[in-house]
GROMACS .gro file of N, CA, C and O in nm:
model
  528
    1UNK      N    1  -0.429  -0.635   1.177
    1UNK     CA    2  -0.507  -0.740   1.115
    1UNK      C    3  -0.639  -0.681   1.066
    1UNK      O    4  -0.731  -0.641   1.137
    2UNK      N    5  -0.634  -0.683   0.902
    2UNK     CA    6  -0.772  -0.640   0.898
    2UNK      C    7  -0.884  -0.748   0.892
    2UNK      O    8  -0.864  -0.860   0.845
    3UNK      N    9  -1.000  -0.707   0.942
    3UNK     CA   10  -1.136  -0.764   0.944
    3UNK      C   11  -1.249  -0.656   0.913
    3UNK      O   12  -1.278  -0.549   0.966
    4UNK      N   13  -1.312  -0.743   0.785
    4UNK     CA   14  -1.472  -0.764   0.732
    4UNK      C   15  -1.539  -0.793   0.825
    4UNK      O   16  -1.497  -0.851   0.925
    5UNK      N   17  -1.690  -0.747   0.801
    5UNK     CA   18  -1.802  -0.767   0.845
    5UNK      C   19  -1.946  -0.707   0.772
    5UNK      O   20  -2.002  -0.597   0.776
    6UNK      N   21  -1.981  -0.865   0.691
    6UNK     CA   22  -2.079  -0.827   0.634
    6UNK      C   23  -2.237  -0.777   0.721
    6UNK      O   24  -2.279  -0.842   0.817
    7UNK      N   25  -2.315  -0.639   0.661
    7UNK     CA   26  -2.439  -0.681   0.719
    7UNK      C   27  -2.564  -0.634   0.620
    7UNK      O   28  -2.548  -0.596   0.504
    8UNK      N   29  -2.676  -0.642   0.680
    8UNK     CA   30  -2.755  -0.651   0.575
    8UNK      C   31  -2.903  -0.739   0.592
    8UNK      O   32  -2.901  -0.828   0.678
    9UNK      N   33  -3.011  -0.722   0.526
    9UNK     CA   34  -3.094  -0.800   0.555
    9UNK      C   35  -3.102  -0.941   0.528
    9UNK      O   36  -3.064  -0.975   0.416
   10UNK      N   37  -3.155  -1.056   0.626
   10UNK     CA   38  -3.146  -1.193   0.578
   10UNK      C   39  -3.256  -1.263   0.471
   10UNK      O   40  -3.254  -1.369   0.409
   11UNK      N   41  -3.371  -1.133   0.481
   11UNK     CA   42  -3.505  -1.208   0.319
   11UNK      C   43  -3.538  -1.094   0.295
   11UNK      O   44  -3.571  -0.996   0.362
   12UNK      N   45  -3.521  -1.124   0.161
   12UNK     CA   46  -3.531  -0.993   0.067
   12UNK      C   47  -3.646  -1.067  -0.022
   12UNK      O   48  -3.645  -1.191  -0.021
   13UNK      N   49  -3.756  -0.992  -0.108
   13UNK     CA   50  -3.820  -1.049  -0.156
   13UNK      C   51  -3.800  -1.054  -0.315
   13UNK      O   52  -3.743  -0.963  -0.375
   14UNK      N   53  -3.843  -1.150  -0.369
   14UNK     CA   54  -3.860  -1.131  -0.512
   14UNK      C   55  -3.843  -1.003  -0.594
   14UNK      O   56  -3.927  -0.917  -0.568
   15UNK      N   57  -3.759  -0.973  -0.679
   15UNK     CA   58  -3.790  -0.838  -0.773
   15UNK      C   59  -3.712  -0.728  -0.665
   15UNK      O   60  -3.669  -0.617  -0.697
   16UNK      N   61  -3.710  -0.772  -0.569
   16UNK     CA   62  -3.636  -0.612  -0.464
   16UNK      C   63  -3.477  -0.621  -0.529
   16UNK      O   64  -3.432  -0.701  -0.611
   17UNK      N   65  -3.426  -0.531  -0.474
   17UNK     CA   66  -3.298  -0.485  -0.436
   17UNK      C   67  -3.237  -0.533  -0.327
   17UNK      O   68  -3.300  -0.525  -0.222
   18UNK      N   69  -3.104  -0.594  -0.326
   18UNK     CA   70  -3.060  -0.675  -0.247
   18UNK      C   71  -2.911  -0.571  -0.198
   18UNK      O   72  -2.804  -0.562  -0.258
   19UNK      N   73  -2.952  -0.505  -0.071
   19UNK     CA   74  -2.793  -0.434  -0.083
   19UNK      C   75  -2.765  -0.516   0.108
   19UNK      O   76  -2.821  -0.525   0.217
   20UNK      N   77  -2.650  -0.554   0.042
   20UNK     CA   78  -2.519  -0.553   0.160
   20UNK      C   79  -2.417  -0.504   0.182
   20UNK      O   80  -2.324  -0.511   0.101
   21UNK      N   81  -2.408  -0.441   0.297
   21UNK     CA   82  -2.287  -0.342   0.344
   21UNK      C   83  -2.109  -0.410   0.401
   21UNK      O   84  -2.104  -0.459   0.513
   22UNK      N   85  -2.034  -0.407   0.352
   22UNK     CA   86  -1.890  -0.457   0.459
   22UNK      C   87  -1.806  -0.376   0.484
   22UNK      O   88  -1.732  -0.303   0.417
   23UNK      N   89  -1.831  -0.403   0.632
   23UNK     CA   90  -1.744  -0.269   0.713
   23UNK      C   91  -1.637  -0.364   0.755
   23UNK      O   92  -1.634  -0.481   0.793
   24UNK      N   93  -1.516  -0.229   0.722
   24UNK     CA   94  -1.363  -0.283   0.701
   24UNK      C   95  -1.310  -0.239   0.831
   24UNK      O   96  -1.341  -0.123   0.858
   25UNK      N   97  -1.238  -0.299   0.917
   25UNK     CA   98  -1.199  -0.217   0.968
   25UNK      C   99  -1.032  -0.289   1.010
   25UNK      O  100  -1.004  -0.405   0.978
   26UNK      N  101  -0.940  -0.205   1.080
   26UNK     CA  102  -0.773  -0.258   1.046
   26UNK      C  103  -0.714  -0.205   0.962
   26UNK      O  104  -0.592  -0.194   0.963
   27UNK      N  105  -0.809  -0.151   0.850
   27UNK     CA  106  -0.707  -0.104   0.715
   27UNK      C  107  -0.791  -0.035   0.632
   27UNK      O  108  -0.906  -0.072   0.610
   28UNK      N  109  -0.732   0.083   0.574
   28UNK     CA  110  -0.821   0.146   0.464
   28UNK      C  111  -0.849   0.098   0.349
   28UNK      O  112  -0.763   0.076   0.264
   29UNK      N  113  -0.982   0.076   0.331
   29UNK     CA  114  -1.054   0.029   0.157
   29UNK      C  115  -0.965   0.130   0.029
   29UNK      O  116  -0.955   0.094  -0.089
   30UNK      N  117  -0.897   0.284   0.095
   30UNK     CA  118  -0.872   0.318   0.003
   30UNK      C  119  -0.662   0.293   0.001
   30UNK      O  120  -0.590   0.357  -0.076
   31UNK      N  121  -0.615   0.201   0.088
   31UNK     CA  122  -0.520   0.152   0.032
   31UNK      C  123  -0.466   0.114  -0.096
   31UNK      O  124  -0.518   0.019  -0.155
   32UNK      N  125  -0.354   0.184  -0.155
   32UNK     CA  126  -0.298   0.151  -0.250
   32UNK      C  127  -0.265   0.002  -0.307
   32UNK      O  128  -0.183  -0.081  -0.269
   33UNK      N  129  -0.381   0.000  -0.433
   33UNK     CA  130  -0.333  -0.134  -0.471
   33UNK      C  131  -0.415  -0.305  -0.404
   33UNK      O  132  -0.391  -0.418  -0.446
   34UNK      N  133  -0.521  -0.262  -0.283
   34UNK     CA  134  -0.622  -0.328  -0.214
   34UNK      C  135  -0.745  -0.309  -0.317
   34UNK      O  136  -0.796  -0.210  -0.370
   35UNK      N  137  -0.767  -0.442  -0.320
   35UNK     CA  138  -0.904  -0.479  -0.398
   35UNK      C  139  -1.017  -0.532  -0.289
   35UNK      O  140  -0.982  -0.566  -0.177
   36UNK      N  141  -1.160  -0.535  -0.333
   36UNK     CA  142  -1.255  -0.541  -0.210
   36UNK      C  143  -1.393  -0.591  -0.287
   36UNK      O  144  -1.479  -0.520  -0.340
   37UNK      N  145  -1.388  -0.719  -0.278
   37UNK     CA  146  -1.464  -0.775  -0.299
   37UNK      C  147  -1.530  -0.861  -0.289
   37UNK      O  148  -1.487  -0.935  -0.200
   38UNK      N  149  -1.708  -0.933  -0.379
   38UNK     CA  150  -1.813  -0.984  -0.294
   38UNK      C  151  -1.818  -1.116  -0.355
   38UNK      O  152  -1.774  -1.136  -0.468
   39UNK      N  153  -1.884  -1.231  -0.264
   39UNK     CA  154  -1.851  -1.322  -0.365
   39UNK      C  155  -1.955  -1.410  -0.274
   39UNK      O  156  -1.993  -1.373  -0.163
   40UNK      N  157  -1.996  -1.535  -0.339
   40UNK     CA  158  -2.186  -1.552  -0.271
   40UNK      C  159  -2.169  -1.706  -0.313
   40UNK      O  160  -2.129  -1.748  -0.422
   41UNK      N  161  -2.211  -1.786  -0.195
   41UNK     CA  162  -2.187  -1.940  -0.186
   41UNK      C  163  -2.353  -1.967  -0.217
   41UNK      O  164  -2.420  -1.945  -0.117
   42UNK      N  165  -2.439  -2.014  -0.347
   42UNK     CA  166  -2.562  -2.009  -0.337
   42UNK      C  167  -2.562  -2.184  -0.245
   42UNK      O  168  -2.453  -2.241  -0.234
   43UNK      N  169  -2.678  -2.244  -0.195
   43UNK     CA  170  -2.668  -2.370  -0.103
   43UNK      C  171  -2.666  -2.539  -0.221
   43UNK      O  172  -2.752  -2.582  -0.298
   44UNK      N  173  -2.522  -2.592  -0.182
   44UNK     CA  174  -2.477  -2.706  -0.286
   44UNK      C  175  -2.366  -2.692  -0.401
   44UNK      O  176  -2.311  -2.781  -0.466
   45UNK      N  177  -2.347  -2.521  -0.404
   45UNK     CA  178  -2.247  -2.468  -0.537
   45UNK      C  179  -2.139  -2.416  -0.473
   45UNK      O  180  -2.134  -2.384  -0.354
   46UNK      N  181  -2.057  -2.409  -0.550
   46UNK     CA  182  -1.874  -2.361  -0.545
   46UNK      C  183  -1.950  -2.219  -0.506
   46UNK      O  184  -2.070  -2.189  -0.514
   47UNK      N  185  -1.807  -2.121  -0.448
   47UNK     CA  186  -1.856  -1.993  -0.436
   47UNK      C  187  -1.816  -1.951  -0.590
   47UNK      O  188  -1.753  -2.007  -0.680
   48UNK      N  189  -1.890  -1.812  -0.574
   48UNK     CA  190  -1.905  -1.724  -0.714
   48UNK      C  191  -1.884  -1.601  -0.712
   48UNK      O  192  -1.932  -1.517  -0.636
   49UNK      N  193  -1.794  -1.586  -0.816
   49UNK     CA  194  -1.725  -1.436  -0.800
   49UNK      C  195  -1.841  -1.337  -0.848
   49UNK      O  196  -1.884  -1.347  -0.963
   50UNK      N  197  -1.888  -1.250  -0.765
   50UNK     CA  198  -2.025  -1.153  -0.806
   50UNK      C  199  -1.890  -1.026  -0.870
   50UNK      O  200  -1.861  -1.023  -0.990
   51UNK      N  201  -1.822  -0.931  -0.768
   51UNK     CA  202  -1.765  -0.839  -0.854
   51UNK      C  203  -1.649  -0.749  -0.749
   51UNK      O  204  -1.625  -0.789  -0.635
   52UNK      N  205  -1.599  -0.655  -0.793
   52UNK     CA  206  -1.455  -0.590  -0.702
   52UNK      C  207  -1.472  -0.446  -0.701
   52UNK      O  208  -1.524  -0.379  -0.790
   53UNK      N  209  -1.421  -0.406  -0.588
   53UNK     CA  210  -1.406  -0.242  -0.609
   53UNK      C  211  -1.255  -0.241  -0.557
   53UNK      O  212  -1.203  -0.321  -0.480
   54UNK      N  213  -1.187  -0.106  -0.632
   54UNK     CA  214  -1.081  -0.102  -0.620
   54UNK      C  215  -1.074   0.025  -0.491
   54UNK      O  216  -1.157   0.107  -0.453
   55UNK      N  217  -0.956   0.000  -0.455
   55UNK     CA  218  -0.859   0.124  -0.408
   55UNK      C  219  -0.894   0.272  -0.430
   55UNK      O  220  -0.912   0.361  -0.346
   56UNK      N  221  -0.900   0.275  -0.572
   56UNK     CA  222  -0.985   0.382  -0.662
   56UNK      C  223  -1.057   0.407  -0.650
   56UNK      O  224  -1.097   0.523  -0.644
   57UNK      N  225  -1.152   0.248  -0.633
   57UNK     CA  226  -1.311   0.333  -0.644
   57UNK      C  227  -1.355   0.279  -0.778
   57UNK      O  228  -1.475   0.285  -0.804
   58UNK      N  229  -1.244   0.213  -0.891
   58UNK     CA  230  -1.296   0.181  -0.961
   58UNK      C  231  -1.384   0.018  -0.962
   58UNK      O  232  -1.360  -0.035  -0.853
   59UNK      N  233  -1.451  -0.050  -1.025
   59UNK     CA  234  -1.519  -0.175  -1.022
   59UNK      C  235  -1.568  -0.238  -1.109
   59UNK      O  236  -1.633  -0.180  -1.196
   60UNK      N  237  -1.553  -0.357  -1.110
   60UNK     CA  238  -1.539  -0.505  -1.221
   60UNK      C  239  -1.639  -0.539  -1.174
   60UNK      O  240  -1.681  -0.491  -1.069
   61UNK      N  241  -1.709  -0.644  -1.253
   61UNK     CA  242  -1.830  -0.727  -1.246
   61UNK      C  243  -1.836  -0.832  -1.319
   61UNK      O  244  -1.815  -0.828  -1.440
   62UNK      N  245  -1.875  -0.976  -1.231
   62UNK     CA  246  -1.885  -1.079  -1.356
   62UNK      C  247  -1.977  -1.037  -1.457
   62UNK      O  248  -2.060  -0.950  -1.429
   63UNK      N  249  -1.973  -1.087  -1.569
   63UNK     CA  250  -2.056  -1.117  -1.677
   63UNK      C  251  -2.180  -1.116  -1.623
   63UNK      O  252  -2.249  -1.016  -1.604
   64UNK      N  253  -2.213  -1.258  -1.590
   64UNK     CA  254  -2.333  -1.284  -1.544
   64UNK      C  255  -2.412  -1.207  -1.425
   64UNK      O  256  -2.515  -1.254  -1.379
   65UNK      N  257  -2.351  -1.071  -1.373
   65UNK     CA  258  -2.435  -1.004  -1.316
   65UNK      C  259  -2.450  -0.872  -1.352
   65UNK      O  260  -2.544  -0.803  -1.312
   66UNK      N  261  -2.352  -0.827  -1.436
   66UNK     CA  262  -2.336  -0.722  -1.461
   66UNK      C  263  -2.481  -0.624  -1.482
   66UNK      O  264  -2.511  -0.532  -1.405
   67UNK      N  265  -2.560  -0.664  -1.601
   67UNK     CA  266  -2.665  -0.603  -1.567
   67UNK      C  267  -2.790  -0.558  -1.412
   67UNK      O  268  -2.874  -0.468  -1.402
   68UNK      N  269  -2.740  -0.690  -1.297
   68UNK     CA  270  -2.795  -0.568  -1.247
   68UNK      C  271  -2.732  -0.617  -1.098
   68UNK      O  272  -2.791  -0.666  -1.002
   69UNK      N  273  -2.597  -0.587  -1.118
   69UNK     CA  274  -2.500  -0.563  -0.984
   69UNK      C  275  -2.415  -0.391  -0.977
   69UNK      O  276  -2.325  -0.356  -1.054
   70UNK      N  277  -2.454  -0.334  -0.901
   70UNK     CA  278  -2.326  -0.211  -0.883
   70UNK      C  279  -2.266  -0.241  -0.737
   70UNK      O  280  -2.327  -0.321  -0.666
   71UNK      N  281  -2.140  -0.173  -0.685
   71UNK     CA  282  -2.046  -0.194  -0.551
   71UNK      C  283  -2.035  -0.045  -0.565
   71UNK      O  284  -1.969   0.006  -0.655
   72UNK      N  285  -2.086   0.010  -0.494
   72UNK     CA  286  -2.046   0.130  -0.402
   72UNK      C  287  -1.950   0.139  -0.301
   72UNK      O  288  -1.924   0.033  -0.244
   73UNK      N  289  -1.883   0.254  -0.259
   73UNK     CA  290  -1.837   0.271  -0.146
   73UNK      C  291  -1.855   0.388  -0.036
   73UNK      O  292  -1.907   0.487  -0.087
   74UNK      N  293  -1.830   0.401   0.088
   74UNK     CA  294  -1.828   0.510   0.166
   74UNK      C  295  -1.725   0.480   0.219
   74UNK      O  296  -1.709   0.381   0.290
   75UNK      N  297  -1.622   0.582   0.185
   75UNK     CA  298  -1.490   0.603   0.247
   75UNK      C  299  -1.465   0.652   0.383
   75UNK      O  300  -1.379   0.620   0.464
   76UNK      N  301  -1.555   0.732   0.387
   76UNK     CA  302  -1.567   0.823   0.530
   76UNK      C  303  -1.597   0.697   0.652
   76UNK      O  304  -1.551   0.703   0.766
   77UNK      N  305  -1.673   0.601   0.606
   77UNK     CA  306  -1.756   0.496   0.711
   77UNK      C  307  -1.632   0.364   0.668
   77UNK      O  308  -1.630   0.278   0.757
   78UNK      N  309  -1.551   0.341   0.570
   78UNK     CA  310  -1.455   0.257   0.529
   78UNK      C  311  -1.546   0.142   0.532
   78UNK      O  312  -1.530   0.058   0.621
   79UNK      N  313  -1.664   0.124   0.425
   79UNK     CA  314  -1.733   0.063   0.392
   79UNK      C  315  -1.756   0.028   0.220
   79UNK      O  316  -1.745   0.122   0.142
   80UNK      N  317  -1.790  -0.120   0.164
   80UNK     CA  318  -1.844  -0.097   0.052
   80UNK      C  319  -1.959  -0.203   0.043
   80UNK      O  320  -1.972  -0.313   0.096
   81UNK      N  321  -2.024  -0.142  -0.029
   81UNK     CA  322  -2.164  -0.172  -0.031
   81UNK      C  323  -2.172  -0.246  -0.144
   81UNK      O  324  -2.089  -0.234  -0.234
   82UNK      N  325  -2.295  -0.349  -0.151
   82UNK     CA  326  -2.311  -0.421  -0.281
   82UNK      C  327  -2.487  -0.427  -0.289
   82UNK      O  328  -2.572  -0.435  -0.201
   83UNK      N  329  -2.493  -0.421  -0.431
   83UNK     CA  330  -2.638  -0.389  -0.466
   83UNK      C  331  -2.670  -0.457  -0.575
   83UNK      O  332  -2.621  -0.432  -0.685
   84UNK      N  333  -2.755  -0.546  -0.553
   84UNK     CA  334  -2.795  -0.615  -0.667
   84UNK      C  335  -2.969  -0.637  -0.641
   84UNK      O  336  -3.036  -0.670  -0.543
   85UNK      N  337  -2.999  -0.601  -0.783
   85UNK     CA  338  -3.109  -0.563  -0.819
   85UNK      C  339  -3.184  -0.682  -0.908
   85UNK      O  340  -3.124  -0.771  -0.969
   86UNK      N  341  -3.388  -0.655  -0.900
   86UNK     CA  342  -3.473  -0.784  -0.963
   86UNK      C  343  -3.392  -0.868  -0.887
   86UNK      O  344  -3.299  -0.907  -0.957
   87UNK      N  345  -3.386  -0.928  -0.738
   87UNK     CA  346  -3.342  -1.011  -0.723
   87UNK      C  347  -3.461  -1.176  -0.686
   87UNK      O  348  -3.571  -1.174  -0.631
   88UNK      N  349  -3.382  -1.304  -0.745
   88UNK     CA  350  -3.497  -1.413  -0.746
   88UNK      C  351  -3.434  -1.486  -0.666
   88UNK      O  352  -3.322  -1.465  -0.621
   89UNK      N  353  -3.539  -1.617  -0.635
   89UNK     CA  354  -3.516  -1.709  -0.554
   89UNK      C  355  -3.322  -1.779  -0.591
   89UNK      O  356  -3.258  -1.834  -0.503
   90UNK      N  357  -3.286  -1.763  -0.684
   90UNK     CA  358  -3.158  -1.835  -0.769
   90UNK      C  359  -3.047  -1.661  -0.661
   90UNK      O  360  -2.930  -1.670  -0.626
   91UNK      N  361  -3.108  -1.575  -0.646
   91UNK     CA  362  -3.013  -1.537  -0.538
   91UNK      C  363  -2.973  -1.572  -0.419
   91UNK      O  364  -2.861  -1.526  -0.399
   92UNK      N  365  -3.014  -1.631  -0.331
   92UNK     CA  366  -3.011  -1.717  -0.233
   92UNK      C  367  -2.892  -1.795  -0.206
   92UNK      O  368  -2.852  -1.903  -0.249
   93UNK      N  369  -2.848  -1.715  -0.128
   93UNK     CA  370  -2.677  -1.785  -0.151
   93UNK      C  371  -2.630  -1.744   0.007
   93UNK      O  372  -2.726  -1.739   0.084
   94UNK      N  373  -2.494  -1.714   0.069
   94UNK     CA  374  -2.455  -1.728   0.152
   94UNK      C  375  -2.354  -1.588   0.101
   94UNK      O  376  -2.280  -1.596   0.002
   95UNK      N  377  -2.363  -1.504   0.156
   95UNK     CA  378  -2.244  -1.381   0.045
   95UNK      C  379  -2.123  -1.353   0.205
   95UNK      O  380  -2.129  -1.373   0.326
   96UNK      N  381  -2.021  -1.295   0.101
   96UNK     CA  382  -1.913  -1.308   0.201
   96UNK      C  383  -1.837  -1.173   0.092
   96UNK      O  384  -1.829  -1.166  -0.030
   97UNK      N  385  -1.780  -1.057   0.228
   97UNK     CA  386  -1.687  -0.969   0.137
   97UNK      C  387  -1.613  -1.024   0.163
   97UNK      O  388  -1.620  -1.115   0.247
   98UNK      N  389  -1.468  -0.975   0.075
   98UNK     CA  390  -1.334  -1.035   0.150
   98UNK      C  391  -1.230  -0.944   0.034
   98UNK      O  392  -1.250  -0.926  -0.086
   99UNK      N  393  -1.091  -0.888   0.138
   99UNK     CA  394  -1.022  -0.831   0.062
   99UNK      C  395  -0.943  -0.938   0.006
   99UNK      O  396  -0.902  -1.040   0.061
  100UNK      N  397  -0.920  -0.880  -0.163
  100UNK     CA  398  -0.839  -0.936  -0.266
  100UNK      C  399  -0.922  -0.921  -0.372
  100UNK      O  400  -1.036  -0.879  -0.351
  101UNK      N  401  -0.883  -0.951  -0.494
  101UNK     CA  402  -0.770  -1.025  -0.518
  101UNK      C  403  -0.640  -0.934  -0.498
  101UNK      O  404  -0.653  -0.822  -0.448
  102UNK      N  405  -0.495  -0.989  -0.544
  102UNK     CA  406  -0.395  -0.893  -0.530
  102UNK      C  407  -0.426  -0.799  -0.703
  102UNK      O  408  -0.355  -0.703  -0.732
  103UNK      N  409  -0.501  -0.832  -0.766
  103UNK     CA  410  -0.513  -0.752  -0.879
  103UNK      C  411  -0.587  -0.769  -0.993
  103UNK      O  412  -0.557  -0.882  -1.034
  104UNK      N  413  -0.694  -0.704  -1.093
  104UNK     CA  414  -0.768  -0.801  -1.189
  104UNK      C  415  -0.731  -0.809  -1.277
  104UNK      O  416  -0.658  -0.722  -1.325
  105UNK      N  417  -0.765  -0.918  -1.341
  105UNK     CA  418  -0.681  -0.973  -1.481
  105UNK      C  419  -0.842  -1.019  -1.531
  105UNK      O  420  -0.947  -1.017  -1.466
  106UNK      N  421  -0.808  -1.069  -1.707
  106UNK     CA  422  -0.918  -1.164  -1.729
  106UNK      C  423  -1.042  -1.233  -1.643
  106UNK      O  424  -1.163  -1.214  -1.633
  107UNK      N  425  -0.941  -1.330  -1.584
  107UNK     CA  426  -0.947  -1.428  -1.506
  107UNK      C  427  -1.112  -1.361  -1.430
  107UNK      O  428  -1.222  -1.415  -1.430
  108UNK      N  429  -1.069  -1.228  -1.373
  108UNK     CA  430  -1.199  -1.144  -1.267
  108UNK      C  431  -1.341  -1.114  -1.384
  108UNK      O  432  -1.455  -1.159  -1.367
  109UNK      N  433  -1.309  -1.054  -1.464
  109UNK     CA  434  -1.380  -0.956  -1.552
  109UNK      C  435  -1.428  -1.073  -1.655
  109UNK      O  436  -1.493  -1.032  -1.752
  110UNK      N  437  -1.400  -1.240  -1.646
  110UNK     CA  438  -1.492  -1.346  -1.700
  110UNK      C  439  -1.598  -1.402  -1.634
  110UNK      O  440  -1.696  -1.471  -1.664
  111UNK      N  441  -1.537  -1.340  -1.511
  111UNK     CA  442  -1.628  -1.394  -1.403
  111UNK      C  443  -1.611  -1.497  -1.300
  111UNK      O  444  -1.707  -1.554  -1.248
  112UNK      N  445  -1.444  -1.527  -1.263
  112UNK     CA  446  -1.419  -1.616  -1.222
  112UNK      C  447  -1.335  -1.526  -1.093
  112UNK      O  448  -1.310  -1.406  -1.089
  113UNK      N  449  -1.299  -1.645  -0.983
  113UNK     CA  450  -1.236  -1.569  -0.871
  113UNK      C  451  -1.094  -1.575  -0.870
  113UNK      O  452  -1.024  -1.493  -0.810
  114UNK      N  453  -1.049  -1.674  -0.938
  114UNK     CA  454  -0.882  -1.688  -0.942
  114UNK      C  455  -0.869  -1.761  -0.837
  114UNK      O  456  -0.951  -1.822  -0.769
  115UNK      N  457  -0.729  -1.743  -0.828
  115UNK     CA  458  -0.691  -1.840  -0.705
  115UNK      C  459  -0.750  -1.794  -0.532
  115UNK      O  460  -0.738  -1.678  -0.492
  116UNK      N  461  -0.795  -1.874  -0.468
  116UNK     CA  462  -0.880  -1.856  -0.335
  116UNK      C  463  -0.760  -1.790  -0.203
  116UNK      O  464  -0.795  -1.718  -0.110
  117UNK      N  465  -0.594  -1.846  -0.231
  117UNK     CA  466  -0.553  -1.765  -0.183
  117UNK      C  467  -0.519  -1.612  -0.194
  117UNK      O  468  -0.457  -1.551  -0.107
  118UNK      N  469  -0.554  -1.570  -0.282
  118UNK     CA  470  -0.513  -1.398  -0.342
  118UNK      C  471  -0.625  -1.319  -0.217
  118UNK      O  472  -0.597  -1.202  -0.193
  119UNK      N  473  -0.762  -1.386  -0.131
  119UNK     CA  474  -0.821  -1.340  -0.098
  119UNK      C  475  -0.741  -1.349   0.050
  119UNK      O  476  -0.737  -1.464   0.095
  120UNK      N  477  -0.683  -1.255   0.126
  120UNK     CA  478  -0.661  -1.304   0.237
  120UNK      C  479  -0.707  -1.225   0.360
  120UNK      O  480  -0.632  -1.227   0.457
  121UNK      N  481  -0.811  -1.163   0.366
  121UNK     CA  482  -0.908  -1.162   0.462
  121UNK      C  483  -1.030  -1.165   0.435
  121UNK      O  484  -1.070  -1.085   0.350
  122UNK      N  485  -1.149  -1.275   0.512
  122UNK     CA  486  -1.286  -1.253   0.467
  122UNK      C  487  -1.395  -1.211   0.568
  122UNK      O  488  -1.362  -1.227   0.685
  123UNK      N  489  -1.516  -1.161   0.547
  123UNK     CA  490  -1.611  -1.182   0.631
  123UNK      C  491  -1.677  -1.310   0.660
  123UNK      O  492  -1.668  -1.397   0.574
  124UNK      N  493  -1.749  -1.339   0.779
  124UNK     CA  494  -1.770  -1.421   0.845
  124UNK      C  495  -1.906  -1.508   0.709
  124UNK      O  496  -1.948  -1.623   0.695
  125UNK      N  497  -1.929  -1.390   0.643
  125UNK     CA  498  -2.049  -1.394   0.539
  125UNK      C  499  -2.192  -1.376   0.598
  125UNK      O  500  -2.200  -1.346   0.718
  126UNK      N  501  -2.293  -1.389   0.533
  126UNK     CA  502  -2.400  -1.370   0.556
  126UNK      C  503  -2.500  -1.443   0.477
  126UNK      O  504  -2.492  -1.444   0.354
  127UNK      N  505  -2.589  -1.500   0.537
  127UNK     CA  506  -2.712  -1.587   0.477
  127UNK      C  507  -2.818  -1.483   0.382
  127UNK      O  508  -2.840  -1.377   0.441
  128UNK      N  509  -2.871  -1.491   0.278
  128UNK     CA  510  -2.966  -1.399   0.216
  128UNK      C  511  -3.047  -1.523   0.165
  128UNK      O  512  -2.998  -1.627   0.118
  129UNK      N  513  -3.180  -1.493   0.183
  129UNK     CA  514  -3.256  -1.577   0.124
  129UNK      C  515  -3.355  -1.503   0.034
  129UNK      O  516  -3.414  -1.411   0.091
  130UNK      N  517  -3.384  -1.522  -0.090
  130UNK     CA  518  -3.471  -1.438  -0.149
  130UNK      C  519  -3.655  -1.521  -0.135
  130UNK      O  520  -3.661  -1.628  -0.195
  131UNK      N  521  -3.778  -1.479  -0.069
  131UNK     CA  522  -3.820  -1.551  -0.085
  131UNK      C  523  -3.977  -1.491  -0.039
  131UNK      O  524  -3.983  -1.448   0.077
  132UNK      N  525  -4.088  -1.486  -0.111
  132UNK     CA  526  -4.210  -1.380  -0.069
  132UNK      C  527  -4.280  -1.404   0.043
  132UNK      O  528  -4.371  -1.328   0.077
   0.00000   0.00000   0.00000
């Protein structure tokens, strides 16, 4: 059974860099064909697909963050990291890794999450508040 676990700081300030780490453990991030990705409940809104790293190593990003989201990984630690940068009060969300989808299509790379079952393991998530 694999299990996520996001961590990371809970207030980040204005304009900083916002990185959160999810350590995988049960199964390798670099499994064939496993996608690994972040996705952030801001407080009152649907969740929101932020972006994916593959198997590869390769990685998608919605639209709307692309300029200033990257997903790293450390294979050795079977971790991937998420970094999003100039971050404002409108970051403030609830973020959660979770493996899936089973694969990206459109659907990812518009910025949307697809269907909620394709994700079938998540982290518990984590509160981030952006705020000076």
């Amino acid at each position: 059974q694999v299990q996520l676990q996001e961590s990371g700081p809970g207030l980040v300030k204005p304009s900083q860099t916002l990185s959160l780490t999810c350590t995988v453990s049960g199964g390798s991030i670099t499994t064939n064909y496993y996608y690994w990705t972040w996705i952030r409940r801001p407080p009152g809104k649907e969740l929101e697909y932020m972006g994916t790293i593959s198997y590869g190593g390769r990685t998608y990003y919605s639209p709307s963050l692309r300029s200033r989201i990257s997903i790293s990984r450390d294979t050795s630690k079977n971790q991937f990291t998420l970094h999003l940068s100039s971050v404002t009060p409108e970051d403030t969300a609830e973020y959660f890794c979770a493996r899936g989808p089973r694969g990206i299509s459109t659907t990812h790379t518009m910025g949307n999450m697809g269907p909620l079952n394709e994700y079938d393991s998540w982290g518990q998530g984590t509160q981030v508040t952006v705020a000076s």
